[in-house]
Coordinates of C-alpha atoms and ligand atoms in Angstrom, one line a residue:
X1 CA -32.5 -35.6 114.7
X2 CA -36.3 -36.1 115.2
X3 CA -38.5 -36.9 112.4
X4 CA -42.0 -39.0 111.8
X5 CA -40.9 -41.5 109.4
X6 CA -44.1 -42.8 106.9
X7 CA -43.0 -46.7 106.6
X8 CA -45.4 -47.8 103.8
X9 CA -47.6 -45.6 101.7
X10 CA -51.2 -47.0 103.6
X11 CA -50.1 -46.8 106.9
X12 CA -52.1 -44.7 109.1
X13 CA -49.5 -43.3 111.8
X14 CA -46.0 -42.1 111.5
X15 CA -43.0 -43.6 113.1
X16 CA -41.4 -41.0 115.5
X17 CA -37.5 -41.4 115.0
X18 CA -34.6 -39.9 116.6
X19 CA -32.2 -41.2 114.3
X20 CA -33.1 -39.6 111.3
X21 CA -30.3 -38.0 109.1
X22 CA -30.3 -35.5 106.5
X23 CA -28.7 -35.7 103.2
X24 CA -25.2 -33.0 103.0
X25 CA -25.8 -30.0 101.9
X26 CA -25.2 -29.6 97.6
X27 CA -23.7 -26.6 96.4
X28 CA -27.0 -25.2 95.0
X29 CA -28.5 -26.1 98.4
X30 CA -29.0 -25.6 101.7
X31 CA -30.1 -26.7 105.2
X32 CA -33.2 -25.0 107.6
X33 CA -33.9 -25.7 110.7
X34 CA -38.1 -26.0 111.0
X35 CA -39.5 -23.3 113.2
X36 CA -43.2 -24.4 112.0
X37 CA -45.2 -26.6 109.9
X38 CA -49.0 -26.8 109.3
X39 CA -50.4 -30.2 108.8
X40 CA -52.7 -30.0 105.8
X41 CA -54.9 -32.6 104.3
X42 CA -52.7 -33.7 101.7
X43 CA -50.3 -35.0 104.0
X44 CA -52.9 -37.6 104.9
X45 CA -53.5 -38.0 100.6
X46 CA -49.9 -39.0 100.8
X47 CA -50.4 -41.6 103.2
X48 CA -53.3 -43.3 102.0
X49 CA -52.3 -43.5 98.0
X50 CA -54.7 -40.5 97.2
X51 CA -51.3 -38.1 95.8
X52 CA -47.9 -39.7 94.8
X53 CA -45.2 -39.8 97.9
X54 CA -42.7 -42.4 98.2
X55 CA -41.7 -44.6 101.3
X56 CA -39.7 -44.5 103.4
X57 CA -40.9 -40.7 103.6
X58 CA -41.4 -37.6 105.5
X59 CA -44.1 -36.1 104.9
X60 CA -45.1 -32.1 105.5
X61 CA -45.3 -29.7 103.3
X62 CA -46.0 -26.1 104.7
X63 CA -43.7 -25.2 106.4
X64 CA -41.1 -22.0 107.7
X65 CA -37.7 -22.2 109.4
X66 CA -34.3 -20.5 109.5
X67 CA -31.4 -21.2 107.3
X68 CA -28.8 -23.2 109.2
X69 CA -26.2 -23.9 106.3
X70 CA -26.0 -22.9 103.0
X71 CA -24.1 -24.9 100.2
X72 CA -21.1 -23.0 98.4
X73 CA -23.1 -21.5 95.0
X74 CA -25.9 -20.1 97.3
X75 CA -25.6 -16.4 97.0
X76 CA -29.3 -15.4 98.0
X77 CA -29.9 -16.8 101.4
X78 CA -27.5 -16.6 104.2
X79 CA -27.4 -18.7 107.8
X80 CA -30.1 -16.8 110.6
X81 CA -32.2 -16.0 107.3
X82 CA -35.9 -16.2 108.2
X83 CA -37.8 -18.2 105.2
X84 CA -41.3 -20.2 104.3
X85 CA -40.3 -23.1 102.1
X86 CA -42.2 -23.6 98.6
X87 CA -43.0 -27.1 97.5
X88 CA -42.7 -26.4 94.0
X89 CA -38.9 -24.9 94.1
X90 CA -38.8 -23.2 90.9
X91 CA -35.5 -23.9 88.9
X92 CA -35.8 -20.8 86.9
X93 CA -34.3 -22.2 83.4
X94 CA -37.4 -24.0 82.3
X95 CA -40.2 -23.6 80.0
X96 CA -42.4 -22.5 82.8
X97 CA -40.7 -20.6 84.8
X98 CA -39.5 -18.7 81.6
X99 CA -43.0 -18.4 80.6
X100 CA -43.5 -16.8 84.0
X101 CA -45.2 -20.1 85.3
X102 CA -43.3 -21.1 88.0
X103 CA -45.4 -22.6 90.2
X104 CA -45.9 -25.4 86.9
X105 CA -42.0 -25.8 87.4
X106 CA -41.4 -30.0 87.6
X107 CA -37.6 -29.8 88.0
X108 CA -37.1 -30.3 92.1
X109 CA -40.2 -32.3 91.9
X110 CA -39.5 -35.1 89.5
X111 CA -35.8 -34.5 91.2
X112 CA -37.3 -35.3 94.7
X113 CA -38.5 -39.0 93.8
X114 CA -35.3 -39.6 92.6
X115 CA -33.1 -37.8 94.9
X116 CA -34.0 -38.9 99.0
X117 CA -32.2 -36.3 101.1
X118 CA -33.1 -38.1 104.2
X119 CA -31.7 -41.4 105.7
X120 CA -32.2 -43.6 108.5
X121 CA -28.7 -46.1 108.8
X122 CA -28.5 -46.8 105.6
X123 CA -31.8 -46.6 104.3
X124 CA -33.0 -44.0 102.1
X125 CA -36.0 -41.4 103.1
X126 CA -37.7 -39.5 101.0
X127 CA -38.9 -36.2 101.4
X128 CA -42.6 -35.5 100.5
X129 CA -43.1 -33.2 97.4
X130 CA -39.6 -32.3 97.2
X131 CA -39.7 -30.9 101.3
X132 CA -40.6 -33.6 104.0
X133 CA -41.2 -30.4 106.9
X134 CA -42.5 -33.3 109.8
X135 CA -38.7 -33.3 110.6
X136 CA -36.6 -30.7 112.5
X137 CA -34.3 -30.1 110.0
X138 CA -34.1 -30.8 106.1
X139 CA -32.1 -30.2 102.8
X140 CA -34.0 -28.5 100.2
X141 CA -32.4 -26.2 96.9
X142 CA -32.2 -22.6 97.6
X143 CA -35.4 -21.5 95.7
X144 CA -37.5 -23.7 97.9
X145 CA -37.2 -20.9 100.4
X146 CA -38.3 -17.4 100.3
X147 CA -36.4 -15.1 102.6
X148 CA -39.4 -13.2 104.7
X149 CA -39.0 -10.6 107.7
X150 CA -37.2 -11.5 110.7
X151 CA -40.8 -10.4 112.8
X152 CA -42.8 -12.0 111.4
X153 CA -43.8 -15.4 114.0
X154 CA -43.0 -18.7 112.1
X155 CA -46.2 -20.4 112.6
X156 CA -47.9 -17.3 110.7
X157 CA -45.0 -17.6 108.2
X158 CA -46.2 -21.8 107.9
X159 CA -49.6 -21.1 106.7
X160 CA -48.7 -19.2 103.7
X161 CA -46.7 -22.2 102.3
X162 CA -49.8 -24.1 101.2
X163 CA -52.9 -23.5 102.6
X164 CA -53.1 -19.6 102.1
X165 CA -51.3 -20.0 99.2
X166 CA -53.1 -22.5 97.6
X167 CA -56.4 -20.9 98.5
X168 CA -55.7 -17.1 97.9
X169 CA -53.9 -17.3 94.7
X170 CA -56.5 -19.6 93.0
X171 CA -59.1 -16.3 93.6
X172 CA -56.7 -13.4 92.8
X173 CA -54.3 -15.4 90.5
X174 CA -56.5 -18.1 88.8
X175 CA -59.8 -17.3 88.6
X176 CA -59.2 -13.2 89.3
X177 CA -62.5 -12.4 90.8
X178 CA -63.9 -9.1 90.4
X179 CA -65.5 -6.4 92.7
X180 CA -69.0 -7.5 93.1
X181 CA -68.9 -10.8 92.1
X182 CA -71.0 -14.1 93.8
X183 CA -68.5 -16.4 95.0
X184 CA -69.9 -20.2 95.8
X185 CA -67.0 -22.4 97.8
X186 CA -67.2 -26.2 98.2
X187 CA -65.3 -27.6 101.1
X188 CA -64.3 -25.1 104.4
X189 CA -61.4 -26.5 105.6
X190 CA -57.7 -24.7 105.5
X191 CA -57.6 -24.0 101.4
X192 CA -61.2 -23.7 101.7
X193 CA -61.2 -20.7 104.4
X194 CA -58.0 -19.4 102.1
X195 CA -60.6 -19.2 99.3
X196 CA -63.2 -17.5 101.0
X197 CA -60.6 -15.0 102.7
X198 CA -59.8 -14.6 99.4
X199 CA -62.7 -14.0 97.5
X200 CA -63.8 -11.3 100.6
X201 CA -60.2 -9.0 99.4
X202 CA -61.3 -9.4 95.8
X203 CA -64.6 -7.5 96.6
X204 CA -67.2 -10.4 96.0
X205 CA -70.3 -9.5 97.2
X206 CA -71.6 -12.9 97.9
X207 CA -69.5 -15.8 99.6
X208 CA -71.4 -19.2 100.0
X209 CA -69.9 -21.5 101.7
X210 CA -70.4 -25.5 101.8
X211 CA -69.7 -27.7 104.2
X212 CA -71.0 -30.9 105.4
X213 CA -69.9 -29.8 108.9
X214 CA -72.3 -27.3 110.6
X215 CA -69.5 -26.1 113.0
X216 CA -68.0 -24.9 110.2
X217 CA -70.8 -22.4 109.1
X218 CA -69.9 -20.1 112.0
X219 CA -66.0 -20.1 110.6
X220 CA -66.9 -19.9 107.7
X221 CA -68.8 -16.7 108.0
X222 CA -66.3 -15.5 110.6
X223 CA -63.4 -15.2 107.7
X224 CA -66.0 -13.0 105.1
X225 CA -68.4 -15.7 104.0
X226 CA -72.0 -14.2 103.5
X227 CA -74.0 -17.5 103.4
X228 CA -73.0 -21.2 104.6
X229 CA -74.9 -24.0 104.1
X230 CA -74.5 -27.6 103.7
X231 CA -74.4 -29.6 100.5
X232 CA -78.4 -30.3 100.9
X233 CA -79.2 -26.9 101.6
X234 CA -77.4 -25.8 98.3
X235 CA -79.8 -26.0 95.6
X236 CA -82.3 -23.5 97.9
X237 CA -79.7 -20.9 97.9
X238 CA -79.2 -21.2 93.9
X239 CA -82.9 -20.8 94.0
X240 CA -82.8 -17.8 96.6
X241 CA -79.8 -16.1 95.9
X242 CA -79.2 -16.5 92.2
X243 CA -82.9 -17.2 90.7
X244 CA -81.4 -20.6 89.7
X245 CA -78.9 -19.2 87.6
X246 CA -75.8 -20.4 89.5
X247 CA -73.3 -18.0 91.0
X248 CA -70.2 -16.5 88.8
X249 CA -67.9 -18.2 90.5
X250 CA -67.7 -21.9 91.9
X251 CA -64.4 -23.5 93.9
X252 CA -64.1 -27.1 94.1
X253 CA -62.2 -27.4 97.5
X254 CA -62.9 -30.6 98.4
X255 CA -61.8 -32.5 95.1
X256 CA -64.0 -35.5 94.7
X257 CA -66.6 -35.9 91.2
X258 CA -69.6 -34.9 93.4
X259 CA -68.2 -31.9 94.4
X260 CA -66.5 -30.8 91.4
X261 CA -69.8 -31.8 89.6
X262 CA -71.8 -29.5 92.2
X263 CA -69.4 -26.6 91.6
X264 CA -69.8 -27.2 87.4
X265 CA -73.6 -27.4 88.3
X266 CA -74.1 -24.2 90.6
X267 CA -71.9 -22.1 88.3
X268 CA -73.8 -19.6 85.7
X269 CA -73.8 -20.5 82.4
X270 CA -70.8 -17.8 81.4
X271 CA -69.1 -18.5 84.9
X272 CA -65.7 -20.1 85.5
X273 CA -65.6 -23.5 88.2
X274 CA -62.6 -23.6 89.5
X275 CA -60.8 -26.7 91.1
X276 CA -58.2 -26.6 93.8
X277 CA -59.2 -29.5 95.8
X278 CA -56.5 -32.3 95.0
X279 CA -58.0 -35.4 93.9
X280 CA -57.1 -38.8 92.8
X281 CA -55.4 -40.1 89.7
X282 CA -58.4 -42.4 88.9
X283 CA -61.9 -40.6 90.0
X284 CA -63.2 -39.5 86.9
X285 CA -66.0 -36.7 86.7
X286 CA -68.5 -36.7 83.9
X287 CA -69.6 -33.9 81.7
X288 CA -71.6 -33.8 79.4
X289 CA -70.6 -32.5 75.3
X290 CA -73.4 -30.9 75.1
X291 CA -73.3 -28.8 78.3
X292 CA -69.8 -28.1 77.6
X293 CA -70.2 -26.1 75.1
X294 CA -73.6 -24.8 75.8
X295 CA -73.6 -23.5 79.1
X296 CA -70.1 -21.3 78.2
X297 CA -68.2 -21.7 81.4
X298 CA -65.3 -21.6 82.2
X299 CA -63.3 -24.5 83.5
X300 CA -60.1 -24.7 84.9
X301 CA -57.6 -26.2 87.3
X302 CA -56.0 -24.3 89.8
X303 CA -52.4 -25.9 91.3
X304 CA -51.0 -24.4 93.6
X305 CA -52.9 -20.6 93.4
X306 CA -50.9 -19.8 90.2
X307 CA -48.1 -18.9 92.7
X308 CA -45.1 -16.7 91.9
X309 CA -43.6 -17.5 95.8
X310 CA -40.9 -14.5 95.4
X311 CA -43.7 -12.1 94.8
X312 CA -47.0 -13.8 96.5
X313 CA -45.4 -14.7 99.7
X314 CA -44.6 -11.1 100.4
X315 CA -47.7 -10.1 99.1
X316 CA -50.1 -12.3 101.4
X317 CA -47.8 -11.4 104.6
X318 CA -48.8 -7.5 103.7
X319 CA -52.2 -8.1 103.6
X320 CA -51.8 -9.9 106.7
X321 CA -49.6 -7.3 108.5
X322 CA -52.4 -4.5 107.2
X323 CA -54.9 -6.4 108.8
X324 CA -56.9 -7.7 105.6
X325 CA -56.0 -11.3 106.0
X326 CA -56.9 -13.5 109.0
X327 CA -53.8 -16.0 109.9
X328 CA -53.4 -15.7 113.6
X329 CA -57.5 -16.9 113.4
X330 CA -57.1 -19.8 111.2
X331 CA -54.5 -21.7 113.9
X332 CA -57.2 -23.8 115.7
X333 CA -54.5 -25.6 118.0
X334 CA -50.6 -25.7 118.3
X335 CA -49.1 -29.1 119.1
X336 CA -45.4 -30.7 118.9
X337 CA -44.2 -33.2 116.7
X338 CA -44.3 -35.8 119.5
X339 CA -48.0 -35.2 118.9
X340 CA -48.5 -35.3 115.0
X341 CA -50.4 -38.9 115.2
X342 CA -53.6 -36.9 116.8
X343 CA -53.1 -34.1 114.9
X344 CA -53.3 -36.5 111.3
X345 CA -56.2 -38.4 113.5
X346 CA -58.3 -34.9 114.4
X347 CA -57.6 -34.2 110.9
X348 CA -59.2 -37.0 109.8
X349 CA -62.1 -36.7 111.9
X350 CA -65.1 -34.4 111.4
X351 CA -64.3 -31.9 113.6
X352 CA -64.4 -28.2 112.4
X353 CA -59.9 -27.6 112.7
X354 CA -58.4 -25.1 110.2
X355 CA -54.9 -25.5 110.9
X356 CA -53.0 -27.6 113.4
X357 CA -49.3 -26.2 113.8
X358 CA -46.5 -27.9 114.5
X359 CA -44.3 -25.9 116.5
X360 CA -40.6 -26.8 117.3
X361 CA -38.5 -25.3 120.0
Ligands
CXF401 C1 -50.4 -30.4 97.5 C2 -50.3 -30.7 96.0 C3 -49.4 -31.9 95.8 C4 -48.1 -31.8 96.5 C5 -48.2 -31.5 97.9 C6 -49.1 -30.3 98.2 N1 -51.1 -29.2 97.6 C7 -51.7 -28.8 98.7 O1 -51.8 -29.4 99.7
ZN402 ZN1 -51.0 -28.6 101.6

């Protein structure tokens, strides 16, 4: 089958292969063809070092598909079964997910950088956290994929594997903003528009967004944001908006110190900072003692918007089905896998892209 292989962890395009093989199907496992797959920024953290992935790899991690072959202990999913795949596959007999954290669940993961499940010849492949979607068909355990309405179009489906997800669930599941509230968001991209979407069904009353990108400002606003500005233009609306106090709410999306130091900074003493944005290993952010405790906010990381998959998935596709949450408008352009090179490249560039879909015939 057709895959884009990522040779060496650094490289900056992926090899398109047709000879790509997938790993047989396990008992506990099972095989989906990929309808659809969103390329999302930490597909190009994998490639450059920023988050753990192994090489040879396949990257892609948001992905939906249909169930082509399940292995023989599979009672929950069935071939023709319509499903967005999760990358943190819960294994349901751990501490977390019996402490009704699933999405902390680091079975299939620590499993996936031992266990490829692709192969070219005789080499090994990797699949990136645990899925690897940049390919037309994988192996994955059953509970990496939640069984969703046959109606309901795959690339829609796609975004609500990370981006939506990720973005969403850190509002209503992490930080669980209330009616009213002043929301501040740093970084507009796919988890960043997620966030602000999000923040708009909780009932904030102020959105600011920040973006370096002006382009963005407009989006922004389109998907519920009150106020954009860009990261210069910040302190003036602390000044404007909140008499200086900071807003209740700050999300790092972005994921860097400056940025997670600007969300601690333009929070409210009292208020909770958030960060979603996924960062590297070794980039430290400084805080103060003093201000820790002083200033009273909250701090805390969100992975993966808290997600419950079984429940959330369903629960983001109603909102979307009722109208309250915008996927169809975050696709800014469909292309095939042939084309995933410009797709990582536009990515990388400045441009003002929510989502790129993959689609697959
Ligand atoms: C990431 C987190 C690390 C594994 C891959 C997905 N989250 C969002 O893109
Ligand atoms: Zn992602």
């Amino acid at each position: 089958m057709k895959a884009a292989v990522l040779n060496q962890v650094g490289d900056t395009k992926l090899e398109l292969r047709e000879d790509v093989t997938t790993a047989d199907v396990g008992p506990q496992e099972i095989r989906i063809r990929v309808k659809a797959t969103g390329v999302c920024h930490s597909d190009l953290s994998a490639m450059d070092g920023t988050l753990p992935a192994l090489a040879p790899g396949i990257i892609g991690h948001e992905g939906a598909g249909e169930v082509v072959e399940v292995g023989g202990l599979v009672t929950t999913l069935t071939p023709g079964d319509h499903v967005v795949l999760t990358f943190v596959a819960p294994c349901d007999d751990c501490v977390n997910c019996h402490r009704g954290q699933p999405h902390l669940c680091a079975v299939n993961a620590i499993a996936a950088f031992s266990s490829p499940r692709f192969r070219v010849g005789e080499t090994a492949v990797f699949g990136y956290a645990g899925l690897g979607t940049f390919a037309e068909e994988l192996v994955v355990p059953a509970s990496a994929a939640v069984k969703i309405d046959d109606d309901v179009p795959f690339e829609i489906a796609a975004l609500v594997a990370c981006g939506v997800m990720t973005g969403v669930g850190a509002v209503i599941n992490t930080a669980r903003v209330e009616p009213g509230a002043s929301v501040l968001v740093i970084g507009c991209g796919g988890v960043g528009i997620s966030v602000i979407q999000g923040a708009r069904l909780a009932g904030a009353a102020q959105i600011i967004a920040v973006d370096p990108v002006l382009d963005k400002h407009e989006t922004a606003k389109r998907f519920g944001a009150t106020h954009a500005t860009t990261p210069d233009g910040l302190a003036a609306l602390n000044a404007e908006l909140a008499g200086n106090m900071g807003f209740d709410y700050a999300f790092d999306v972005v994921g860097i110190p400056a940025t997670i130091r600007s969300a601690w900074d333009n929070a409210r003493r009292g208020g909770t900072v958030v960060v979603v944005g996924a960062g590297r290993a070794d980039a430290m952010v400084e805080f103060s003692a003093q201000e820790l405790f002083l200033h009273d906010k909250r701090l805390v990381g969100s992975f993966y918007g808290g997600a419950n998959v079984q429940r959330d998935y369903q629960r983001l596709l109603q909102l979307w089905r009722t109208g309250r949450l915008d996927l169809e408008g975050m696709i800014s352009k469909r292309i095939t896998l042939d084309e995933i090179n410009d797709g990582l490249d536009a990515l990388r560039g400045p441009g003002g892209l929510i989502r790129q879909i993959v689609t697959f015939s």
